[in-house]
Amino acid sequence: MKRVLLKLSYDGTFYRGWQKQADLKTVQAEVEKALFVAFKKNIEVFASGRTDAGVHAIGQCVHFDIDDTVPVRKIKMILNRILPNDIEIISAKKVPNNFHARFSVKRKTYIYKIYNQQKNCFLANKVAFVKEYLDIDKMQQCAKILMGKHNFKGFCSSNTNAKDFEKTIYDISISKKKNFVYVEVTGSGFLMHMVRILVGTMVDFALNKISIEDVKMALEKQNRIFAGQTMPADGLYLKKVVY
Amino acid sequence: MKRVLLKLSYDGTFYRGWQKQADLKTVQAEVEKALFVAFKKNIEVFASGRTDAGVHAIGQCVHFDIDDTVPVRKIKMILNRILPNDIEIISAKKVPNNFHARFSVKRKTYIYKIYNQQKNCFLANKVAFVKEYLDIDKMQQCAKILMGKHNFKGFCSSNTNAKDFEKTIYDISISKKKNFVYVEVTGSGFLMHMVRILVGTMVDFALNKISIEDVKMALEKQNRIFAGQTMPADGLYLKKVVY
């Protein structure tokens, strides 16, 4: 038995998120189905974390255990042939047996893509649309307050099961390219909807819907009421997992 | 009463094509629903032609009639606010009352997008994937035979209702940019699945699956058996309609 780490990309548009749920189309179910087709065995996969319905991944990481006889260098090709077009294996490699895709995570980077115009039909489901002009200097001003080690309960969905709300945001970088605004957030870990609420807070601050005091209150009082909107799943991509 | 010509783009992924069908999600139904919401009236729209399920449009053209009191310059903005993200009005203008989006067509241009690699999850539903290397010089060689005035019954789905199979292909241009191959086809009109079979014929010829004699036979014998595969809907875009 050996442990394999897969890096994969997926377009989450057609999926009810990563995690298996009875009778729902999920990315985990597709990957496990492909492993079954390839290796005639039920193999469970463990991801770095869930992604919600409609959220995409550029570099999701998952591990699973497989017979020693299976050549790791062929796993990528075999799975890509079986998997649907919107799920793509980037790499497969052997890792130590004590490696765990979720518990070994050091940090994660998400990228949030905003199209700063009313609409573009070919970007539907792939970005969030914000039609009012976004001043990225203002967004950056808000980002500075959000970075660092905080209790992020005020930036978390009330549906969470989390008990520990303390996380560290190492970096938030915001860039603009033509009509796109990209927000890249790197942190020790993320709560439910946390990236979407962080970006919504920067957006709402840039649009003068909330003040810098509101942002500080959301952190200090750990109260969701002071933070900005939850941005739609469409613009969110899990970019990178570092172990 | 005045007649309005709309130019619109759509991502066809989520639609059962352009044309209204009971209980199915179609682009025509969405546009008519938006007109109803905007103007509180049942307004029928007439397109330059149908697009099949999953086919996209960069420049579909449709006309409808509306009260003289409605300001044409506001129609684009009003409809874009109501329509879903994957349907986008590009322009609206007044046209003479004898203009007809379908019967006044002079020529149409389609573009077919191929990603010449096994997969890319973020292009799923937006391109066709061909993993074997495509030699565009060979495709161009095949295109030369297909251009001109022919009976295209051999390049048409057997489900068609068409009676007249004679069409003129004015131009086929093929280009390559990184991993993409683009095939642009301009013609007087197109039969059911015709662009997809024309492109499939060029692809199959480039991949040595059919010979130049097969292509000639498909034209001469007007028999589908000699032509190439029907490419998937995913890569097809109605680019332009000329009146």
Tab-separated table of C-alpha atoms in Angstrom:
chain	number	residue	atom	x	y	z
A	1	MET	CA	0.000	0.000	0.000
A	2	LYS	CA	1.277	3.463	-0.837
A	3	ARG	CA	-0.138	6.951	-0.472
A	4	VAL	CA	-0.638	9.159	-3.524
A	5	LEU	CA	-1.113	12.944	-3.629
A	6	LEU	CA	-3.155	14.232	-6.547
A	7	LYS	CA	-3.204	17.862	-7.607
A	8	LEU	CA	-6.344	18.639	-9.602
A	9	SER	CA	-8.254	21.484	-11.215
A	10	TYR	CA	-11.962	21.662	-11.694
A	11	ASP	CA	-14.668	23.964	-12.915
A	12	GLY	CA	-17.189	23.781	-10.074
A	13	THR	CA	-20.139	25.143	-12.081
A	14	PHE	CA	-21.933	21.821	-12.427
A	15	TYR	CA	-21.073	20.435	-8.978
A	16	ARG	CA	-22.607	20.675	-5.531
A	17	GLY	CA	-19.120	21.297	-4.197
A	18	TRP	CA	-16.256	18.932	-3.415
A	19	GLN	CA	-17.729	16.739	-0.719
A	20	LYS	CA	-19.717	13.569	-1.408
A	21	GLN	CA	-23.436	13.868	-0.682
A	22	ALA	CA	-26.018	11.196	-1.402
A	23	ASP	CA	-27.494	11.540	-4.906
A	24	LEU	CA	-25.796	14.876	-5.597
A	25	LYS	CA	-23.186	15.507	-8.269
A	26	THR	CA	-19.948	16.359	-6.451
A	27	VAL	CA	-16.301	16.459	-7.450
A	28	GLN	CA	-15.277	13.910	-4.804
A	29	ALA	CA	-17.892	11.453	-6.114
A	30	GLU	CA	-16.554	11.871	-9.683
A	31	VAL	CA	-12.954	11.315	-8.613
A	32	GLU	CA	-13.835	8.221	-6.556
A	33	LYS	CA	-15.953	6.899	-9.436
A	34	ALA	CA	-12.990	7.354	-11.805
A	35	LEU	CA	-10.685	5.536	-9.346
A	36	PHE	CA	-13.183	2.687	-9.201
A	37	VAL	CA	-13.331	2.451	-13.001
A	38	ALA	CA	-9.536	2.568	-13.235
A	39	PHE	CA	-8.600	0.219	-10.398
A	40	LYS	CA	-11.782	-1.844	-9.751
A	41	LYS	CA	-11.694	-0.929	-6.078
A	42	ASN	CA	-13.517	1.473	-3.780
A	43	ILE	CA	-10.892	4.062	-2.909
A	44	GLU	CA	-11.709	6.988	-0.614
A	45	VAL	CA	-10.016	10.312	-1.304
A	46	PHE	CA	-9.227	13.008	1.287
A	47	ALA	CA	-9.030	16.632	0.188
A	48	SER	CA	-7.179	19.620	1.647
A	49	GLY	CA	-10.658	20.932	2.417
A	50	ARG	CA	-14.100	21.197	0.887
A	51	THR	CA	-15.013	23.676	-1.740
A	52	ASP	CA	-18.630	24.864	-1.815
A	53	ALA	CA	-21.122	24.417	-4.641
A	54	GLY	CA	-20.023	26.406	-7.685
A	55	VAL	CA	-16.501	27.087	-6.349
A	56	HIS	CA	-13.619	26.184	-8.675
A	57	ALA	CA	-10.127	24.818	-8.077
A	58	ILE	CA	-6.874	25.450	-9.895
A	59	GLY	CA	-4.810	23.399	-7.456
A	60	GLN	CA	-6.912	21.306	-5.086
A	61	CYS	CA	-4.882	18.588	-3.371
A	62	VAL	CA	-6.216	15.186	-2.331
A	63	HIS	CA	-4.645	11.924	-1.154
A	64	PHE	CA	-5.639	8.268	-1.325
A	65	ASP	CA	-4.048	4.873	-0.712
A	66	ILE	CA	-3.501	2.344	-3.453
A	67	ASP	CA	-1.792	-1.017	-4.066
A	68	ASP	CA	1.978	-0.874	-4.387
A	69	THR	CA	1.718	-2.467	-7.840
A	70	VAL	CA	0.019	0.561	-9.437
A	71	PRO	CA	2.579	2.744	-11.295
A	72	VAL	CA	2.151	6.310	-9.958
A	73	ARG	CA	3.419	7.869	-13.193
A	74	LYS	CA	0.408	6.484	-15.075
A	75	ILE	CA	-2.301	7.633	-12.662
A	76	LYS	CA	-2.658	11.123	-14.161
A	77	MET	CA	-3.190	9.843	-17.703
A	78	ILE	CA	-5.542	7.043	-16.656
A	79	LEU	CA	-7.764	9.307	-14.548
A	80	ASN	CA	-7.849	12.156	-17.081
A	81	ARG	CA	-9.219	9.751	-19.685
A	82	ILE	CA	-12.045	8.688	-17.391
A	83	LEU	CA	-12.905	11.964	-15.662
A	84	PRO	CA	-15.355	14.412	-17.254
A	85	ASN	CA	-13.994	17.429	-19.164
A	86	ASP	CA	-14.459	19.781	-16.223
A	87	ILE	CA	-12.191	17.835	-13.842
A	88	GLU	CA	-8.505	17.607	-14.675
A	89	ILE	CA	-5.622	15.876	-12.909
A	90	ILE	CA	-2.507	18.098	-12.923
A	91	SER	CA	-0.113	15.720	-11.211
A	92	ALA	CA	0.116	12.560	-9.108
A	93	LYS	CA	3.002	11.703	-6.813
A	94	LYS	CA	3.887	9.279	-4.040
A	95	VAL	CA	3.951	10.795	-0.543
A	96	PRO	CA	4.907	9.342	2.863
A	97	ASN	CA	2.213	7.243	4.550
A	98	ASN	CA	1.835	9.798	7.348
A	99	PHE	CA	1.039	12.603	4.907
A	100	HIS	CA	-2.571	13.818	5.088
A	101	ALA	CA	-4.066	16.150	2.468
A	102	ARG	CA	-6.065	17.963	5.124
A	103	PHE	CA	-4.073	17.753	8.347
A	104	SER	CA	-0.674	18.428	6.761
A	105	VAL	CA	-1.731	21.756	5.183
A	106	LYS	CA	0.580	24.677	6.044
A	107	ARG	CA	-1.241	27.356	4.089
A	108	LYS	CA	-3.705	27.827	1.277
A	109	THR	CA	-4.150	30.462	-1.406
A	110	TYR	CA	-7.467	31.368	-2.964
A	111	ILE	CA	-7.981	33.703	-5.879
A	112	TYR	CA	-11.247	35.593	-6.300
A	113	LYS	CA	-12.035	36.885	-9.795
A	114	ILE	CA	-14.265	39.899	-10.298
A	115	TYR	CA	-15.313	41.234	-13.683
A	116	ASN	CA	-15.778	44.944	-13.067
A	117	GLN	CA	-18.619	45.378	-15.572
A	118	GLN	CA	-22.330	44.572	-15.586
A	119	LYS	CA	-22.002	41.379	-17.601
A	120	ASN	CA	-20.082	39.244	-20.065
A	121	CYS	CA	-22.024	36.144	-21.012
A	122	PHE	CA	-18.934	34.026	-21.662
A	123	LEU	CA	-17.692	34.611	-18.105
A	124	ALA	CA	-20.975	33.548	-16.482
A	125	ASN	CA	-20.316	31.186	-13.530
A	126	LYS	CA	-16.556	31.877	-13.731
A	127	VAL	CA	-16.356	35.346	-12.138
A	128	ALA	CA	-18.431	37.669	-9.985
A	129	PHE	CA	-19.794	40.728	-11.740
A	130	VAL	CA	-19.535	44.129	-10.032
A	131	LYS	CA	-20.740	46.914	-12.276
A	132	GLU	CA	-19.750	49.889	-10.091
A	133	TYR	CA	-16.116	50.959	-10.504
A	134	LEU	CA	-13.805	49.303	-7.966
A	135	ASP	CA	-10.933	51.398	-6.641
A	136	ILE	CA	-8.286	48.794	-5.829
A	137	ASP	CA	-6.357	51.242	-3.636
A	138	LYS	CA	-9.392	51.412	-1.375
A	139	MET	CA	-9.684	47.627	-1.401
A	140	GLN	CA	-6.004	47.386	-0.434
A	141	GLN	CA	-6.579	49.826	2.440
A	142	CYS	CA	-9.273	47.477	3.786
A	143	ALA	CA	-7.083	44.405	3.144
A	144	LYS	CA	-4.389	45.800	5.458
A	145	ILE	CA	-6.800	45.672	8.380
A	146	LEU	CA	-7.866	42.111	7.577
A	147	MET	CA	-4.354	40.648	7.333
A	148	GLY	CA	-2.728	39.008	10.341
A	149	LYS	CA	-3.931	36.748	13.132
A	150	HIS	CA	-7.540	37.357	14.147
A	151	ASN	CA	-10.667	35.666	15.331
A	152	PHE	CA	-12.617	35.557	12.053
A	153	LYS	CA	-16.014	34.556	13.464
A	154	GLY	CA	-17.404	37.782	11.992
A	155	PHE	CA	-16.296	36.570	8.555
A	156	CYS	CA	-17.856	33.131	8.689
A	157	SER	CA	-21.198	31.644	7.662
A	158	SER	CA	-23.536	30.945	10.584
A	159	ASN	CA	-23.932	27.403	9.184
A	160	THR	CA	-20.405	26.495	10.212
A	161	ASN	CA	-19.515	23.661	12.596
A	162	ALA	CA	-16.172	25.305	13.402
A	163	LYS	CA	-15.128	25.765	16.996
A	164	ASP	CA	-11.806	27.510	16.480
A	165	PHE	CA	-12.190	30.815	14.639
A	166	GLU	CA	-8.613	32.000	14.960
A	167	LYS	CA	-6.828	32.058	11.624
A	168	THR	CA	-3.862	33.904	10.175
A	169	ILE	CA	-4.101	35.749	6.888
A	170	TYR	CA	-0.527	35.991	5.608
A	171	ASP	CA	-1.235	38.043	2.534
A	172	ILE	CA	-3.955	39.696	0.486
A	173	SER	CA	-2.888	41.027	-2.890
A	174	ILE	CA	-5.197	42.851	-5.254
A	175	SER	CA	-4.531	43.497	-8.914
A	176	LYS	CA	-6.390	44.857	-11.908
A	177	LYS	CA	-6.011	43.721	-15.518
A	178	LYS	CA	-8.363	45.274	-18.065
A	179	ASN	CA	-11.860	44.775	-16.624
A	180	PHE	CA	-10.790	42.088	-14.162
A	181	VAL	CA	-10.005	42.587	-10.479
A	182	TYR	CA	-8.178	39.684	-8.828
A	183	VAL	CA	-7.980	39.256	-5.069
A	184	GLU	CA	-5.500	36.655	-3.867
A	185	VAL	CA	-5.737	35.598	-0.230
A	186	THR	CA	-3.204	33.353	1.514
A	187	GLY	CA	-3.928	32.042	4.985
A	188	SER	CA	-3.296	29.307	7.518
A	189	GLY	CA	-6.811	28.043	6.954
A	190	PHE	CA	-10.255	29.342	6.120
A	191	LEU	CA	-13.717	29.178	7.687
A	192	MET	CA	-16.954	28.549	5.791
A	193	HIS	CA	-17.510	31.365	3.226
A	194	MET	CA	-14.571	33.244	4.756
A	195	VAL	CA	-12.836	34.230	1.499
A	196	ARG	CA	-16.149	35.282	-0.023
A	197	ILE	CA	-16.944	37.472	2.992
A	198	LEU	CA	-13.415	38.932	3.118
A	199	VAL	CA	-13.669	39.903	-0.573
A	200	GLY	CA	-17.244	41.170	-0.045
A	201	THR	CA	-15.944	43.356	2.783
A	202	MET	CA	-13.219	44.849	0.576
A	203	VAL	CA	-15.726	45.384	-2.239
A	204	ASP	CA	-18.346	46.979	0.033
A	205	PHE	CA	-15.693	49.234	1.560
A	206	ALA	CA	-14.476	50.305	-1.909
A	207	LEU	CA	-18.100	51.074	-2.864
A	208	ASN	CA	-18.581	53.099	0.342
A	209	LYS	CA	-21.261	50.753	1.626
A	210	ILE	CA	-19.357	50.115	4.849
A	211	SER	CA	-16.698	52.113	6.711
A	212	ILE	CA	-13.270	51.192	8.022
A	213	GLU	CA	-14.850	51.256	11.502
A	214	ASP	CA	-17.334	48.571	10.417
A	215	VAL	CA	-14.442	46.382	9.272
A	216	LYS	CA	-12.647	46.856	12.596
A	217	MET	CA	-15.859	46.104	14.480
A	218	ALA	CA	-16.386	42.871	12.510
A	219	LEU	CA	-12.958	41.728	13.726
A	220	GLU	CA	-13.221	43.038	17.282
A	221	LYS	CA	-16.826	42.119	18.037
A	222	GLN	CA	-16.561	38.934	15.918
A	223	ASN	CA	-19.940	39.803	14.537
A	224	ARG	CA	-20.968	39.041	10.941
A	225	ILE	CA	-23.330	42.046	10.926
A	226	PHE	CA	-20.428	44.495	10.531
A	227	ALA	CA	-18.677	42.720	7.642
A	228	GLY	CA	-19.542	43.053	3.963
A	229	GLN	CA	-21.584	40.881	1.627
A	230	THR	CA	-20.863	37.216	0.870
A	231	MET	CA	-19.624	37.282	-2.720
A	232	PRO	CA	-21.047	34.585	-5.034
A	233	ALA	CA	-19.289	31.206	-5.337
A	234	ASP	CA	-18.721	31.809	-9.084
A	235	GLY	CA	-15.591	33.954	-8.675
A	236	LEU	CA	-13.780	31.759	-6.157
A	237	TYR	CA	-10.860	29.474	-7.067
A	238	LEU	CA	-8.761	27.377	-4.672
A	239	LYS	CA	-5.405	28.201	-6.225
A	240	LYS	CA	-2.737	26.487	-4.191
A	241	VAL	CA	-2.178	24.316	-1.134
A	242	VAL	CA	1.210	24.368	0.547
A	243	TYR	CA	2.372	21.448	2.729
B	1	MET	CA	-45.457	49.915	-33.734
B	2	LYS	CA	-41.816	49.734	-34.699
B	3	ARG	CA	-39.455	46.888	-35.438
B	4	VAL	CA	-36.300	46.424	-33.365
B	5	LEU	CA	-33.209	44.377	-34.245
B	6	LEU	CA	-31.302	42.989	-31.288
B	7	LYS	CA	-27.779	41.665	-31.516
B	8	LEU	CA	-27.036	39.297	-28.662
B	9	SER	CA	-24.405	36.924	-27.302
B	10	TYR	CA	-25.032	33.858	-25.233
B	11	ASP	CA	-23.270	30.939	-23.675
B	12	GLY	CA	-25.428	28.024	-24.782
B	13	THR	CA	-24.147	25.545	-22.175
B	14	PHE	CA	-27.250	25.634	-20.013
B	15	TYR	CA	-29.817	25.907	-22.836
B	16	ARG	CA	-31.642	23.425	-25.042
B	17	GLY	CA	-30.805	25.683	-27.963
B	18	TRP	CA	-32.376	28.902	-29.206
B	19	GLN	CA	-35.881	27.808	-30.063
B	20	LYS	CA	-38.768	27.762	-27.589
B	21	GLN	CA	-39.877	24.269	-26.543
B	22	ALA	CA	-42.496	23.498	-23.905
B	23	ASP	CA	-40.929	23.179	-20.426
B	24	LEU	CA	-37.346	23.330	-21.686
B	25	LYS	CA	-34.864	26.074	-20.907
B	26	THR	CA	-34.126	27.866	-24.182
B	27	VAL	CA	-32.583	31.209	-25.090
B	28	GLN	CA	-35.690	32.381	-26.957
B	29	ALA	CA	-37.841	31.671	-23.893
B	30	GLU	CA	-35.452	33.717	-21.696
B	31	VAL	CA	-35.452	36.673	-24.090
B	32	GLU	CA	-39.252	36.646	-24.403
B	33	LYS	CA	-39.589	36.349	-20.622
B	34	ALA	CA	-37.291	39.383	-20.201
B	35	LEU	CA	-39.343	41.369	-22.745
B	36	PHE	CA	-42.482	40.478	-20.808
B	37	VAL	CA	-40.942	41.618	-17.523
B	38	ALA	CA	-39.690	44.834	-19.126
B	39	PHE	CA	-42.752	45.806	-21.172
B	40	LYS	CA	-45.640	43.817	-19.591
B	41	LYS	CA	-46.588	42.356	-22.949
B	42	ASN	CA	-46.146	39.052	-24.760
B	43	ILE	CA	-43.667	39.853	-27.509
B	44	GLU	CA	-42.503	37.172	-29.937
B	45	VAL	CA	-38.915	37.322	-31.186
B	46	PHE	CA	-37.657	36.008	-34.538
B	47	ALA	CA	-34.035	34.888	-34.857
B	48	SER	CA	-31.722	34.681	-37.866
B	49	GLY	CA	-31.934	30.922	-37.277
B	50	ARG	CA	-31.924	28.392	-34.480
B	51	THR	CA	-28.843	27.324	-32.642
B	52	ASP	CA	-28.796	23.762	-31.269
B	53	ALA	CA	-28.510	22.724	-27.630
B	54	GLY	CA	-25.116	23.739	-26.247
B	55	VAL	CA	-24.211	25.975	-29.211
B	56	HIS	CA	-23.101	29.529	-28.354
B	57	ALA	CA	-23.586	32.884	-30.064
B	58	ILE	CA	-21.318	35.901	-30.268
B	59	GLY	CA	-23.622	37.814	-32.626
B	60	GLN	CA	-27.057	36.215	-32.932
B	61	CYS	CA	-29.605	38.630	-34.471
B	62	VAL	CA	-33.311	38.693	-33.635
B	63	HIS	CA	-36.174	41.071	-34.330
B	64	PHE	CA	-39.429	41.923	-32.582
B	65	ASP	CA	-42.133	44.574	-32.763
B	66	ILE	CA	-42.824	47.019	-29.967
B	67	ASP	CA	-44.902	50.131	-29.202
B	68	ASP	CA	-43.620	53.335	-30.733
B	69	THR	CA	-43.394	54.906	-27.277
B	70	VAL	CA	-40.554	52.616	-26.102
B	71	PRO	CA	-37.168	54.380	-26.468
B	72	VAL	CA	-34.932	52.024	-28.461
B	73	ARG	CA	-31.743	53.393	-26.875
B	74	LYS	CA	-32.843	52.050	-23.480
B	75	ILE	CA	-33.750	48.509	-24.564
B	76	LYS	CA	-30.214	47.137	-24.262
B	77	MET	CA	-29.773	48.349	-20.681
B	78	ILE	CA	-33.247	47.287	-19.577
B	79	LEU	CA	-32.947	43.757	-20.976
B	80	ASN	CA	-29.391	43.220	-19.736
B	81	ARG	CA	-30.559	43.939	-16.204
B	82	ILE	CA	-33.297	41.315	-16.450
B	83	LEU	CA	-31.583	38.594	-18.493
B	84	PRO	CA	-29.432	35.939	-16.796
B	85	ASN	CA	-25.641	36.337	-16.801
B	86	ASP	CA	-25.161	33.990	-19.739
B	87	ILE	CA	-27.296	36.030	-22.164
B	88	GLU	CA	-26.106	39.493	-23.115
B	89	ILE	CA	-27.607	42.143	-25.397
B	90	ILE	CA	-24.882	43.778	-27.505
B	91	SER	CA	-27.047	46.342	-29.320
B	92	ALA	CA	-30.616	47.281	-30.182
B	93	LYS	CA	-31.625	49.390	-33.159
B	94	LYS	CA	-34.730	50.348	-35.112
B	95	VAL	CA	-35.085	48.644	-38.490
B	96	PRO	CA	-37.647	49.040	-41.315
B	97	ASN	CA	-40.938	47.175	-40.797
B	98	ASN	CA	-40.222	44.852	-43.725
B	99	PHE	CA	-36.915	43.686	-42.197
B	100	HIS	CA	-36.956	40.059	-41.047
B	101	ALA	CA	-34.159	38.586	-38.910
B	102	ARG	CA	-34.437	35.265	-40.729
B	103	PHE	CA	-35.589	36.050	-44.250
B	104	SER	CA	-33.352	39.094	-44.746
B	105	VAL	CA	-30.103	37.206	-43.978
B	106	LYS	CA	-27.423	37.592	-46.685
B	107	ARG	CA	-24.752	35.486	-45.044
B	108	LYS	CA	-23.685	34.051	-41.724
B	109	THR	CA	-20.339	33.336	-40.130
B	110	TYR	CA	-19.735	30.630	-37.563
B	111	ILE	CA	-16.553	30.051	-35.641
B	112	TYR	CA	-15.658	26.611	-34.357
B	113	LYS	CA	-13.147	26.444	-31.490
B	114	ILE	CA	-10.974	23.389	-30.966
B	115	TYR	CA	-8.545	22.968	-28.073
B	116	ASN	CA	-5.845	20.737	-29.523
B	117	GLN	CA	-5.076	18.915	-26.248
B	118	GLN	CA	-6.747	16.185	-24.259
B	119	LYS	CA	-8.402	18.492	-21.759
B	120	ASN	CA	-8.528	21.825	-19.965
B	121	CYS	CA	-11.209	21.864	-17.312
B	122	PHE	CA	-11.853	25.616	-17.553
B	123	LEU	CA	-12.672	25.285	-21.264
B	124	ALA	CA	-15.219	22.491	-20.740
B	125	ASN	CA	-18.419	23.171	-22.756
B	126	LYS	CA	-16.728	26.101	-24.566
B	127	VAL	CA	-14.511	24.231	-27.049
B	128	ALA	CA	-14.128	20.778	-28.573
B	129	PHE	CA	-11.091	18.807	-27.434
B	130	VAL	CA	-8.975	16.995	-30.014
B	131	LYS	CA	-5.903	15.440	-28.458
B	132	GLU	CA	-4.158	14.268	-31.655
B	133	TYR	CA	-2.074	16.987	-33.334
B	134	LEU	CA	-4.037	18.880	-36.010
B	135	ASP	CA	-2.113	19.953	-39.109
B	136	ILE	CA	-3.973	23.074	-40.221
B	137	ASP	CA	-2.412	22.949	-43.692
B	138	LYS	CA	-4.162	19.615	-44.196
B	139	MET	CA	-7.417	21.058	-42.857
B	140	GLN	CA	-7.067	23.971	-45.296
B	141	GLN	CA	-6.527	21.519	-48.176
B	142	CYS	CA	-9.855	19.874	-47.305
B	143	ALA	CA	-11.546	23.272	-46.847
B	144	LYS	CA	-10.729	24.219	-50.448
B	145	ILE	CA	-12.869	21.338	-51.689
B	146	LEU	CA	-15.768	22.278	-49.431
B	147	MET	CA	-15.927	25.944	-50.415
B	148	GLY	CA	-18.266	27.113	-53.170
B	149	LYS	CA	-21.816	26.253	-54.212
B	150	HIS	CA	-22.756	22.629	-53.550
B	151	ASN	CA	-25.575	20.372	-52.538
B	152	PHE	CA	-24.680	19.789	-48.879
B	153	LYS	CA	-27.095	16.923	-48.155
B	154	GLY	CA	-24.059	14.787	-47.278
B	155	PHE	CA	-23.168	17.345	-44.582
B	156	CYS	CA	-26.545	17.508	-42.904
B	157	SER	CA	-28.227	15.661	-40.031
B	158	SER	CA	-30.820	13.105	-41.135
B	159	ASN	CA	-33.250	14.769	-38.707
B	160	THR	CA	-33.545	17.843	-40.927
B	161	ASN	CA	-36.792	19.123	-42.426
B	162	ALA	CA	-34.881	20.954	-45.156
B	163	LYS	CA	-35.918	20.518	-48.776
B	164	ASP	CA	-33.298	22.696	-50.427
B	165	PHE	CA	-29.757	21.463	-49.744
B	166	GLU	CA	-27.939	23.851	-52.054
B	167	LYS	CA	-25.829	26.351	-50.133
B	168	THR	CA	-22.795	28.470	-50.904
B	169	ILE	CA	-19.756	28.469	-48.637
B	170	TYR	CA	-18.004	31.780	-49.334
B	171	ASP	CA	-15.042	31.210	-47.084
B	172	ILE	CA	-13.413	28.815	-44.648
B	173	SER	CA	-10.426	30.160	-42.755
B	174	ILE	CA	-8.402	28.147	-40.294
B	175	SER	CA	-5.970	29.546	-37.778
B	176	LYS	CA	-3.922	28.308	-34.853
B	177	LYS	CA	-3.062	30.236	-31.708
B	178	LYS	CA	-1.211	28.367	-28.983
B	179	ASN	CA	-3.250	25.201	-28.361
B	180	PHE	CA	-6.375	26.533	-30.079
B	181	VAL	CA	-7.478	25.841	-33.635
B	182	TYR	CA	-10.190	28.153	-34.975
B	183	VAL	CA	-12.260	27.351	-38.038
B	184	GLU	CA	-14.341	30.220	-39.400
B	185	VAL	CA	-17.005	29.353	-41.961
B	186	THR	CA	-19.016	31.942	-43.890
B	187	GLY	CA	-21.952	30.850	-46.006
B	188	SER	CA	-25.271	31.818	-47.548
B	189	GLY	CA	-27.029	29.594	-45.038
B	190	PHE	CA	-26.478	26.375	-43.145
B	191	LEU	CA	-28.289	23.048	-42.773
B	192	MET	CA	-28.796	21.182	-39.505
B	193	HIS	CA	-25.380	20.265	-37.988
B	194	MET	CA	-23.716	21.433	-41.221
B	195	VAL	CA	-20.893	23.464	-39.636
B	196	ARG	CA	-20.180	20.687	-37.153
B	197	ILE	CA	-19.976	18.084	-39.969
B	198	LEU	CA	-17.848	20.384	-42.167
B	199	VAL	CA	-15.383	20.875	-39.300
B	200	GLY	CA	-15.527	17.147	-38.448
B	201	THR	CA	-14.663	16.388	-42.071
B	202	MET	CA	-11.638	18.710	-41.991
B	203	VAL	CA	-10.543	17.220	-38.646
B	204	ASP	CA	-10.978	13.612	-39.799
B	205	PHE	CA	-9.094	14.374	-43.007
B	206	ALA	CA	-6.239	15.986	-41.035
B	207	LEU	CA	-6.117	12.900	-38.804
B	208	ASN	CA	-6.031	10.575	-41.850
B	209	LYS	CA	-9.351	8.997	-40.926
B	210	ILE	CA	-10.881	9.886	-44.297
B	211	SER	CA	-9.359	10.663	-47.700
B	212	ILE	CA	-9.817	13.555	-50.105
B	213	GLU	CA	-11.829	11.135	-52.260
B	214	ASP	CA	-14.245	10.557	-49.375
B	215	VAL	CA	-14.758	14.320	-49.096
B	216	LYS	CA	-15.445	14.602	-52.812
B	217	MET	CA	-17.833	11.645	-52.669
B	218	ALA	CA	-19.761	13.240	-49.781
B	219	LEU	CA	-20.358	16.252	-52.034
B	220	GLU	CA	-21.004	14.358	-55.252
B	221	LYS	CA	-23.101	11.486	-53.909
B	222	GLN	CA	-24.707	13.757	-51.306
B	223	ASN	CA	-24.239	10.972	-48.832
B	224	ARG	CA	-23.489	11.535	-45.145
B	225	ILE	CA	-21.598	8.230	-44.960
B	226	PHE	CA	-18.558	9.716	-46.743
B	227	ALA	CA	-18.232	12.875	-44.626
B	228	GLY	CA	-16.452	13.141	-41.289
B	229	GLN	CA	-17.735	13.109	-37.721
B	230	THR	CA	-20.255	15.576	-36.300
B	231	MET	CA	-18.183	17.705	-33.922
B	232	PRO	CA	-19.761	18.413	-30.513
B	233	ALA	CA	-21.963	21.487	-30.030
B	234	ASP	CA	-19.564	22.868	-27.382
B	235	GLY	CA	-17.098	24.419	-29.838
B	236	LEU	CA	-19.639	26.131	-32.106
B	237	TYR	CA	-20.336	29.885	-32.006
B	238	LEU	CA	-22.655	31.836	-34.314
B	239	LYS	CA	-20.318	34.775	-34.858
B	240	LYS	CA	-21.995	37.164	-37.247
B	241	VAL	CA	-25.106	37.645	-39.353
B	242	VAL	CA	-24.929	39.965	-42.342
B	243	TYR	CA	-28.097	41.566	-43.773
